[in-house]
XYZ file of C-alpha atoms in Angstrom:
670
model
C 191.613 116.701 137.305
C 192.240 120.211 136.196
C 189.412 119.966 133.640
C 186.263 118.632 135.261
C 183.996 119.507 132.389
C 184.731 120.841 128.941
C 182.776 121.314 125.767
C 184.741 121.504 122.534
C 183.956 122.754 119.068
C 185.452 121.100 115.964
C 188.589 123.285 116.081
C 190.723 125.136 118.593
C 189.652 128.474 117.166
C 186.019 127.559 117.682
C 186.026 127.056 121.421
C 182.815 128.561 122.635
C 182.542 128.091 126.342
C 183.761 125.931 129.165
C 182.959 125.417 132.806
C 184.922 124.052 135.692
C 183.271 122.633 138.774
C 184.017 120.852 141.986
C 187.074 120.747 144.151
C 189.369 119.652 141.370
C 192.531 120.107 143.427
C 191.646 117.064 145.516
C 189.778 114.944 142.990
C 191.762 112.041 141.572
C 190.926 110.889 138.045
C 193.208 109.317 135.508
C 192.060 110.828 132.237
C 189.307 112.936 130.778
C 188.450 111.884 127.225
C 186.832 114.084 124.618
C 185.970 113.878 120.957
C 188.343 115.689 118.645
C 187.671 116.407 114.987
C 190.244 118.603 113.250
C 188.839 121.158 110.917
C 190.681 123.578 108.656
C 187.817 125.988 108.614
C 187.574 128.446 111.481
C 184.169 128.762 113.055
C 182.486 132.115 112.939
C 181.336 132.211 116.523
C 183.409 134.007 119.080
C 183.911 132.787 122.600
C 182.788 133.786 126.042
C 184.771 133.251 129.193
C 183.403 132.658 132.690
C 186.063 133.492 135.246
C 186.674 135.833 138.134
C 189.690 137.919 138.958
C 190.606 140.674 141.342
C 193.088 142.275 138.976
C 192.593 145.432 136.976
C 190.594 145.021 133.786
C 192.492 145.809 130.604
C 191.026 146.159 127.152
C 191.251 143.025 125.030
C 192.484 144.919 121.972
C 195.500 146.383 123.778
C 196.480 142.988 125.139
C 196.223 141.394 121.697
C 198.407 144.059 120.138
C 200.970 143.748 122.947
C 200.950 139.978 122.590
C 201.585 140.062 118.877
C 204.481 142.498 119.230
C 206.074 140.571 122.097
C 205.745 137.218 120.376
C 207.145 138.489 117.099
C 210.173 139.828 118.936
C 210.666 136.505 120.675
C 210.492 134.531 117.428
C 213.803 136.046 116.355
C 215.656 134.953 119.472
C 216.200 131.404 118.256
C 215.108 129.880 121.570
C 211.360 129.980 120.977
C 209.665 128.071 118.163
C 206.584 129.393 116.454
C 204.327 126.439 115.664
C 201.222 125.975 113.575
C 198.304 123.851 114.681
C 199.004 121.558 111.733
C 202.297 120.566 113.385
C 200.493 118.539 116.072
C 198.435 115.416 116.421
C 195.958 116.326 119.161
C 195.319 113.475 121.622
C 191.885 112.642 123.002
C 192.910 112.831 126.658
C 194.242 115.300 129.198
C 196.329 114.181 132.157
C 195.231 114.912 135.678
C 198.359 116.767 136.780
C 198.383 119.617 134.235
C 196.384 121.899 136.584
C 194.592 124.067 134.067
C 193.080 127.309 135.299
C 189.624 128.648 134.650
C 190.993 130.826 131.847
C 192.999 128.046 130.169
C 192.184 125.072 127.975
C 194.756 122.279 128.079
C 195.460 119.688 125.384
C 198.039 116.971 124.967
C 199.598 116.537 121.559
C 202.454 114.899 119.656
C 204.630 116.903 117.291
C 204.265 115.363 113.822
C 206.407 117.804 111.860
C 209.374 115.755 110.686
C 211.536 118.873 110.324
C 211.020 119.891 113.927
C 213.637 118.978 116.573
C 210.669 117.858 118.710
C 209.423 115.322 116.166
C 207.355 112.546 117.855
C 207.688 114.342 121.202
C 204.698 114.590 123.494
C 203.935 118.183 124.460
C 201.215 120.170 126.170
C 199.204 122.862 124.396
C 197.900 125.425 126.862
C 195.471 127.782 125.169
C 195.259 131.087 127.022
C 191.936 132.896 126.880
C 191.688 135.812 129.287
C 193.764 138.972 129.591
C 195.665 137.623 132.581
C 196.326 134.333 130.778
C 197.853 136.199 127.816
C 200.127 138.007 130.242
C 201.236 134.721 131.792
C 202.063 133.311 128.367
C 204.124 136.322 127.369
C 205.846 136.302 130.740
C 206.823 132.631 130.392
C 208.557 133.427 127.095
C 210.296 136.473 128.568
C 211.642 134.395 131.453
C 212.954 131.850 128.967
C 215.313 134.497 127.533
C 216.853 135.092 130.980
C 217.270 131.454 131.901
C 218.314 129.944 128.594
C 221.936 131.015 129.102
C 222.258 128.120 131.534
C 220.193 125.773 129.430
C 221.124 122.616 131.350
C 219.819 124.024 134.626
C 216.700 125.355 132.913
C 215.891 121.991 131.361
C 216.574 120.154 134.617
C 214.525 122.200 137.062
C 211.864 124.015 135.074
C 209.008 122.924 132.864
C 210.504 123.879 129.506
C 208.610 126.227 127.196
C 209.162 125.118 123.590
C 207.241 127.847 121.807
C 203.780 129.077 120.973
C 200.954 129.018 118.454
C 199.489 132.352 117.434
C 196.385 132.486 115.257
C 193.322 134.602 114.640
C 189.678 133.788 114.306
C 187.540 135.054 111.439
C 186.276 137.768 113.768
C 189.823 139.065 114.188
C 190.289 137.836 117.751
C 193.797 136.683 118.613
C 194.351 133.179 120.035
C 197.558 132.418 121.894
C 198.588 128.855 122.784
C 201.701 128.069 124.811
C 203.598 124.881 123.928
C 205.547 123.384 126.820
C 207.018 120.091 127.937
C 205.099 117.088 129.228
C 206.414 115.473 132.424
C 204.028 112.709 133.345
C 200.362 112.509 134.172
C 200.538 113.565 137.831
C 201.606 116.639 139.713
C 203.347 116.118 143.042
C 200.044 116.650 144.835
C 198.386 113.848 142.906
C 201.342 111.563 143.567
C 200.933 112.126 147.309
C 197.189 111.491 147.158
C 197.655 107.926 145.980
C 197.381 105.176 148.559
C 200.663 103.580 147.418
C 202.472 106.862 146.839
C 205.684 105.877 148.632
C 206.618 102.765 146.579
C 205.286 104.401 143.407
C 207.488 107.471 143.798
C 210.456 105.300 144.726
C 209.964 103.380 141.492
C 209.481 106.576 139.467
C 212.676 108.083 140.842
C 214.428 104.694 140.496
C 215.907 104.964 143.966
C 219.032 102.869 144.338
C 222.214 103.156 146.353
C 223.769 105.372 143.712
C 220.886 107.847 143.598
C 220.465 108.186 147.366
C 224.106 109.234 147.699
C 222.957 112.595 146.360
C 221.502 113.297 149.802
C 224.343 111.798 151.791
C 222.698 108.412 152.387
C 224.168 105.005 151.664
C 221.209 102.642 152.092
C 217.803 101.961 150.638
C 214.699 100.290 152.041
C 214.194 100.098 155.791
C 211.187 101.175 157.876
C 208.545 103.514 156.478
C 209.903 106.562 158.324
C 213.417 106.059 156.898
C 212.102 105.519 153.369
C 209.867 108.583 153.536
C 212.650 110.728 155.014
C 215.007 109.647 152.225
C 212.419 110.497 149.583
C 211.574 113.866 151.143
C 215.261 114.741 151.225
C 215.566 114.001 147.516
C 212.471 115.995 146.583
C 213.276 118.935 148.854
C 216.890 119.218 147.698
C 215.838 119.107 144.050
C 213.120 121.677 144.690
C 215.487 124.008 146.555
C 218.106 123.751 143.802
C 215.498 124.731 141.228
C 214.177 127.635 143.303
C 217.715 128.842 144.035
C 218.391 128.736 140.279
C 215.531 131.200 139.791
C 216.595 133.419 142.694
C 220.171 133.600 141.381
C 218.766 135.008 138.123
C 216.766 137.723 139.878
C 213.417 135.937 139.646
C 210.860 134.751 142.194
C 208.465 131.957 141.250
C 205.529 133.275 143.392
C 203.366 130.191 142.674
C 205.129 127.284 144.346
C 202.469 124.708 145.151
C 202.237 120.957 144.959
C 199.882 121.344 142.003
C 202.529 123.247 140.015
C 205.392 120.840 140.643
C 206.002 117.765 138.477
C 208.447 114.885 138.591
C 209.970 113.908 135.262
C 210.404 110.128 134.948
C 213.066 110.746 132.276
C 215.692 112.750 134.170
C 214.114 112.224 137.639
C 214.177 115.926 138.456
C 211.603 118.204 140.040
C 210.092 120.677 137.574
C 208.904 123.886 139.205
C 206.155 124.527 136.662
C 205.567 127.193 134.055
C 207.120 130.509 135.034
C 204.238 132.615 133.796
C 203.920 134.509 137.087
C 207.639 134.818 137.823
C 208.420 138.272 139.222
C 211.622 140.296 138.861
C 213.478 141.323 141.993
C 214.329 144.673 140.457
C 211.521 146.689 138.938
C 213.817 149.240 137.259
C 216.906 147.078 136.899
C 219.610 146.153 139.442
C 221.581 149.360 138.795
C 218.740 151.772 139.422
C 218.860 154.576 141.982
C 216.263 152.901 144.200
C 218.697 150.226 145.375
C 217.355 150.054 148.938
C 213.782 149.525 147.807
C 214.960 146.865 145.350
C 216.757 144.992 148.130
C 213.616 145.078 150.259
C 211.585 143.817 147.309
C 214.136 141.047 146.698
C 214.078 139.955 150.326
C 210.292 139.893 150.459
C 210.009 137.854 147.254
C 212.591 135.310 148.368
C 210.854 135.049 151.741
C 207.508 134.451 150.005
C 208.934 131.630 147.901
C 210.588 130.037 150.947
C 207.308 130.117 152.855
C 205.650 128.302 149.948
C 208.451 125.715 150.034
C 207.801 125.289 153.760
C 204.111 124.592 153.161
C 205.043 122.015 150.510
C 207.434 120.287 152.914
C 204.779 120.285 155.642
C 202.286 118.574 153.333
C 204.848 115.997 152.264
C 205.681 115.105 155.873
C 202.195 115.345 157.420
C 199.636 114.396 154.810
C 196.697 115.487 156.986
C 197.529 118.990 155.800
C 196.425 117.935 152.316
C 192.896 118.482 153.625
C 192.027 122.057 152.576
C 190.080 122.761 155.789
C 192.901 121.665 158.102
C 195.486 123.480 155.999
C 193.496 126.728 155.963
C 193.037 126.612 159.728
C 196.708 125.846 160.271
C 197.824 128.620 157.895
C 195.656 131.210 159.618
C 196.993 130.146 163.035
C 200.574 130.938 161.990
C 199.742 134.640 161.727
C 197.589 134.728 164.851
C 200.199 136.065 167.274
C 202.980 138.415 166.204
C 204.484 138.937 169.673
C 206.643 135.839 169.237
C 207.250 133.750 166.171
C 204.628 131.023 166.594
C 206.405 128.925 163.968
C 208.993 128.110 166.628
C 206.157 126.333 168.444
C 205.261 124.146 165.464
C 205.367 120.995 167.562
C 202.689 122.287 169.950
C 200.639 123.637 167.052
C 200.681 120.315 165.228
C 199.529 118.518 168.361
C 196.441 120.772 168.322
C 195.632 120.204 164.655
C 196.743 116.639 163.932
C 196.289 113.242 165.501
C 199.713 111.860 166.282
C 198.313 108.330 166.529
C 197.290 108.325 162.866
C 199.469 106.366 160.451
C 200.844 109.315 158.488
C 200.940 111.606 161.526
C 202.987 109.142 163.553
C 205.445 108.633 160.681
C 205.649 112.371 160.093
C 206.419 113.082 163.754
C 209.138 110.433 163.686
C 210.705 112.089 160.650
C 210.676 115.573 162.166
C 211.929 114.309 165.548
C 215.092 112.767 164.100
C 218.503 114.373 164.574
C 217.420 116.263 167.689
C 214.310 117.727 166.078
C 216.112 119.020 162.967
C 212.933 118.733 160.891
C 210.994 121.005 163.239
C 213.842 123.511 163.100
C 213.904 123.609 159.287
C 210.122 124.003 159.101
C 210.182 126.833 161.621
C 212.832 128.622 159.563
C 210.870 128.157 156.337
C 207.564 129.293 157.853
C 208.878 132.051 160.114
C 206.319 134.795 160.665
C 208.839 137.565 159.994
C 210.191 137.428 156.412
C 213.651 138.524 157.561
C 213.998 135.374 159.679
C 213.226 132.886 156.913
C 216.038 130.687 155.693
C 217.485 130.989 152.189
C 217.765 128.180 149.646
C 221.515 127.738 150.096
C 221.276 127.650 153.897
C 218.375 125.197 153.681
C 220.461 122.900 151.465
C 223.133 122.881 154.205
C 220.616 122.194 156.975
C 221.198 118.929 158.916
C 217.670 117.701 158.144
C 218.410 117.574 154.399
C 221.874 116.054 154.799
C 222.150 112.288 155.169
C 224.363 110.411 157.644
C 227.345 110.362 155.269
C 227.549 114.159 155.281
C 229.021 115.569 158.469
C 227.439 118.959 159.105
C 228.697 121.196 161.911
C 225.532 122.520 163.565
C 225.290 126.141 164.559
C 224.916 127.203 168.175
C 221.233 127.967 167.517
C 220.752 124.445 166.174
C 222.421 122.999 169.287
C 220.079 124.987 171.543
C 217.104 123.832 169.480
C 218.200 120.199 169.677
C 218.727 120.271 173.437
C 215.274 121.672 174.093
C 213.539 119.397 171.582
C 215.179 116.269 172.985
C 214.239 117.254 176.525
C 210.612 117.612 175.400
C 210.626 114.140 173.834
C 211.973 112.568 177.046
C 209.351 114.289 179.206
C 206.575 113.069 176.908
C 207.519 109.441 177.494
C 206.882 109.932 181.213
C 209.443 107.296 182.241
C 211.289 109.103 184.998
C 213.742 106.487 186.177
C 217.255 107.457 187.178
C 218.774 107.396 183.625
C 216.026 109.645 182.253
C 216.195 112.006 185.231
C 219.989 112.298 184.960
C 219.788 112.959 181.216
C 217.123 115.630 181.651
C 219.132 117.366 184.375
C 222.164 117.195 182.104
C 220.259 118.794 179.203
C 218.972 121.567 181.455
C 222.521 122.322 182.622
C 223.688 122.507 179.012
C 220.853 124.861 178.087
C 221.810 127.133 180.987
C 225.410 127.188 179.784
C 224.235 128.238 176.311
C 221.668 130.807 177.427
C 221.459 133.395 174.606
C 219.693 136.045 176.731
C 221.379 136.728 180.058
C 220.678 140.434 180.542
C 217.583 141.621 182.435
C 216.344 143.637 179.438
C 216.250 140.407 177.409
C 214.254 138.692 180.118
C 211.754 141.544 180.196
C 211.242 140.974 176.476
C 210.966 137.168 176.400
C 209.558 136.300 179.827
C 205.982 137.676 179.507
C 203.560 135.083 178.177
C 201.951 131.776 179.084
C 204.280 128.875 179.890
C 203.458 125.197 180.350
C 205.505 123.265 182.899
C 207.224 120.214 181.404
C 209.537 118.858 184.071
C 211.083 119.501 187.467
C 214.473 118.130 188.518
C 213.289 117.960 192.139
C 211.222 115.262 193.804
C 208.310 113.481 192.113
C 205.480 112.109 194.263
C 202.495 110.326 192.766
C 199.566 108.194 193.939
C 200.927 104.705 193.352
C 202.469 103.889 196.764
C 200.417 106.165 199.030
C 196.988 106.304 200.633
C 196.189 110.040 200.573
C 192.991 111.462 202.096
C 192.005 112.770 198.628
C 192.985 111.230 195.330
C 194.006 114.022 192.981
C 194.887 113.775 189.301
C 196.817 116.909 188.327
C 196.098 118.191 184.813
C 197.877 121.149 183.256
C 200.255 123.391 185.197
C 200.736 126.834 183.659
C 202.798 129.849 184.660
C 201.561 133.144 183.208
C 203.881 136.144 183.357
C 202.623 139.641 182.626
C 204.325 143.012 182.736
C 201.893 145.646 184.046
C 204.016 148.594 182.982
C 206.967 149.005 180.638
C 208.382 151.779 182.780
C 209.596 149.434 185.548
C 210.881 145.899 185.998
C 207.932 144.547 188.007
C 206.337 141.333 186.770
C 203.155 139.518 187.766
C 203.400 135.714 188.091
C 200.243 133.563 188.048
C 200.390 129.825 188.626
C 197.335 127.948 187.279
C 196.896 124.308 188.321
C 193.936 122.259 187.129
C 193.106 118.962 188.803
C 190.426 116.295 189.162
C 189.242 114.843 192.487
C 188.604 111.135 191.849
C 185.892 110.032 194.285
C 185.230 106.519 192.986
C 186.833 103.308 194.214
C 187.947 102.333 190.702
C 190.176 105.385 190.344
C 193.103 103.441 188.763
C 190.815 102.689 185.795
C 188.245 105.484 185.986
C 189.799 108.959 186.049
C 186.531 110.896 186.095
C 185.590 113.050 189.061
C 185.067 116.590 190.262
C 187.191 119.218 188.566
C 188.911 122.059 190.348
C 191.441 124.813 189.812
C 194.109 126.338 192.010
C 195.515 129.794 191.254
C 198.454 131.511 192.950
C 199.412 135.137 192.233
C 202.492 137.088 193.206
C 204.466 140.162 192.128
C 208.169 139.888 191.285
C 210.954 142.357 190.707
C 213.610 141.450 188.138
C 217.287 142.151 188.843
C 220.658 141.108 187.461
C 222.412 138.310 189.356
C 225.000 135.549 189.231
C 224.671 131.833 189.805
C 227.724 130.322 191.527
C 229.012 126.815 190.762
C 230.458 125.416 193.993
C 232.962 122.602 193.469
C 232.610 119.875 196.094
C 235.037 117.026 196.496
C 232.440 114.585 197.824
C 228.718 114.488 197.323
C 226.550 112.655 199.769
C 223.844 110.568 198.115
C 220.428 112.031 198.568
C 217.855 114.213 196.988
C 220.273 116.326 194.898
C 222.725 113.620 193.851
C 221.292 113.592 190.326
C 221.972 117.335 190.008
C 225.565 116.908 191.189
C 226.081 113.991 188.807
C 224.687 116.141 185.989
C 227.127 118.949 186.803
C 230.072 116.531 186.938
C 229.169 114.965 183.610
C 228.641 118.434 182.188
C 232.182 119.470 183.144
C 233.600 116.367 181.464
C 231.511 116.901 178.343
C 232.411 120.574 177.921
C 236.099 119.798 178.238
C 235.907 117.478 175.220
C 236.799 118.438 171.659
C 233.214 118.240 170.362
C 231.876 121.115 172.511
C 234.806 123.515 172.275
C 233.354 125.274 169.215
C 229.845 125.460 170.632
C 230.534 126.766 174.151
C 231.532 130.454 174.237
C 234.210 129.864 176.919
C 237.169 127.525 177.184
C 236.955 126.453 180.845
C 233.912 125.697 182.945
C 232.890 129.019 184.538
C 232.584 129.477 188.272
C 229.411 131.527 187.805
C 226.857 132.476 185.143
C 224.685 135.522 184.620
C 221.062 134.973 185.650
C 217.910 136.985 186.178
C 217.331 137.339 189.921
C 213.684 137.203 191.038
C 212.543 138.996 194.215
C 208.974 138.095 195.172
C 206.292 139.998 197.031
C 203.043 138.913 198.672
C 201.262 135.731 197.557
C 197.537 135.312 196.973
C 195.958 131.849 196.650
C 192.447 131.028 195.387
C 190.798 127.674 194.682
C 187.576 126.743 192.880
C 185.847 123.361 193.240
C 182.830 121.760 191.666
C 179.699 120.631 193.503
C 179.406 119.099 196.175
C 182.975 119.582 197.419
C 182.718 123.367 197.249
C 180.812 123.401 200.581
C 183.103 121.010 202.480
C 185.931 122.881 204.219
C 187.765 119.758 205.446
C 187.707 118.218 201.961
C 189.074 121.455 200.529
C 191.972 121.389 203.013
C 192.833 117.798 202.054
C 192.685 118.664 198.369
C 195.006 121.645 198.770
C 197.450 119.538 200.766
C 197.464 116.759 198.149
C 197.934 119.176 195.248
C 200.790 120.765 197.158
C 202.363 117.334 197.628
C 202.256 116.361 193.943
C 203.332 119.579 192.259
C 206.763 121.209 192.626
C 206.814 123.461 195.707
C 207.834 126.452 193.572
C 204.533 126.332 191.668
C 202.567 126.425 194.931
C 204.733 128.954 196.746
C 205.993 131.316 194.037
C 208.343 133.013 196.480
C 210.583 129.926 196.230
C 211.617 131.012 192.705
C 214.985 132.730 193.102
C 216.363 133.139 189.558
C 215.861 132.485 185.872
C 218.719 130.727 184.080
C 217.485 130.258 180.495
C 214.919 131.961 178.275
C 214.163 132.213 174.570
C 211.022 132.220 172.466
C 210.477 128.467 173.096
C 211.783 127.482 176.537
C 212.164 128.846 180.049
C 214.207 127.482 182.972
C 213.653 128.793 186.509
C 215.606 127.720 189.589
C 214.111 127.298 193.050
C 215.560 128.000 196.463
C 216.434 124.301 196.901
C 218.406 124.226 193.620
C 215.855 122.313 191.529
C 215.188 123.484 187.979
C 211.754 123.806 186.363
C 211.589 123.508 182.568
C 208.756 125.332 180.782
C 207.707 125.581 177.154
C 205.725 128.484 175.733
C 202.064 127.549 175.474
C 200.089 128.079 172.247
C 196.727 127.666 173.958
C 194.406 130.629 173.786
């Protein structure tokens, strides 16, 4: 509840003091009742406010004089009604979702004036106490003048401001109360905190086949993931339309949070809250001489709003982020590394923070994984670290994640690259490497190489440095199931770290880190504990420009590389089809592609083992041999890397001397 504790005097003018306590953003209560006794006589006592603010302190008298002038000017506009307190019947309850601040006192009331167009309408009275609160009230009325020209859009997507109540106490102090619309008892945050939030919101929005067509869908019901995805599409599209309505009028909301968003059960629209902190894009007007600075200010404000929309979407999909501690940790992690946009690694980040096996986490991952990981792509664009890379409202409304199956959306080339990499990651996670999965993964890797956005060596020098986690190798796979090795090894992580010692040359340092566990017990199929160890291989490489040739063979003998040949043949057939003609930057299958050629130097190998194996030379030899058998040979002997065929901020593909491809993803581990 926004008001956890409040003490009231017999009249609004006689409010003496109030206190708020507790974490009221996460506390769920239905109503807070209080005793209300109207009184025509104003009480003589003043009031004292307990609040904190980092803003500049302004004298109370100047604010009161400014408020009176501004309000009087607004009263002549015809769009703002000046009320008296006698026009309302004050109710004895305050809804949970009105999110009052520390410098506000919130009441619910019904207009009883029979001459008013709002007769018998339930409204909210928001009494503003502090200097900053008075500014917010005046600002909400100023914004109304700009938006009222398109009144239908304003009523549909914003919490409508009806007017104000201005009065004075006997001590001469001005009291300003904003009168705005009432749109249910809950904010969107409180809806999501309910145990039965999904069916309740479906009933509130009255989802039927007609309503879901607004998002390109033609069905209702189904599994939980489909129902939640359909609902999130509706809420996100409505929210983006409302935010775009503000941006098109030169305004930024600046306070987009779940607590400030309401769902009206009457018109079933998202209301983006009171616009008391809405900021203008142009400080001195759009035609001022400082046009460049205004454009920068506009871009930054739009980017700030879009980041807030991204956080709201993240909380709707993965409800673990509703926990303030998890959300704060996650938010701080997004700005941890500015070398590459960590938001493009949202999948890896979420694995660190959330439990995928939880009920909401599992459903959320299913939602974001659909349509080739379109949800992850939209979130990364909304939460991009650099403001210039964040998506706009209109582009977000056209994104495949927010468009249902009835709407055919032509994905961009960047979206195709994203989908290929994301789908390859999902297949590798299942760890079912039979022939169909292996052929599909090899096929995806070939497609990624065809669509490599960075083929020049200077691009590789920019993107290649960093820590990469190996996902898959198209070469041979040897495990422990059908063998009796001298040492039973369980390989853990396999990382490739690339560093650039100096920016003046093209030399790179490659470090392969392989962690493993030596299982000494007889029950190793069930007990994976043992002695831990680590293998590290270092080598220097020189980066050069090169070409990868595609040799056309009439017949392919079955063997180790038949899956790669099959992948190339299927790739040629796929690229010649109509679907890929727009995506691929060339008409015919090329005979060669630009790659980054890698020339290696000397190799240095070190291994560390736990006690007691660290004193046994023969055991160490067996362990090294077994690790070398299980991992791809390129990770053990780095000189077998001959070229790099794909690189971006998320994925890396390196080719070995035997033609096998190794797929890496950028690691977020510190």
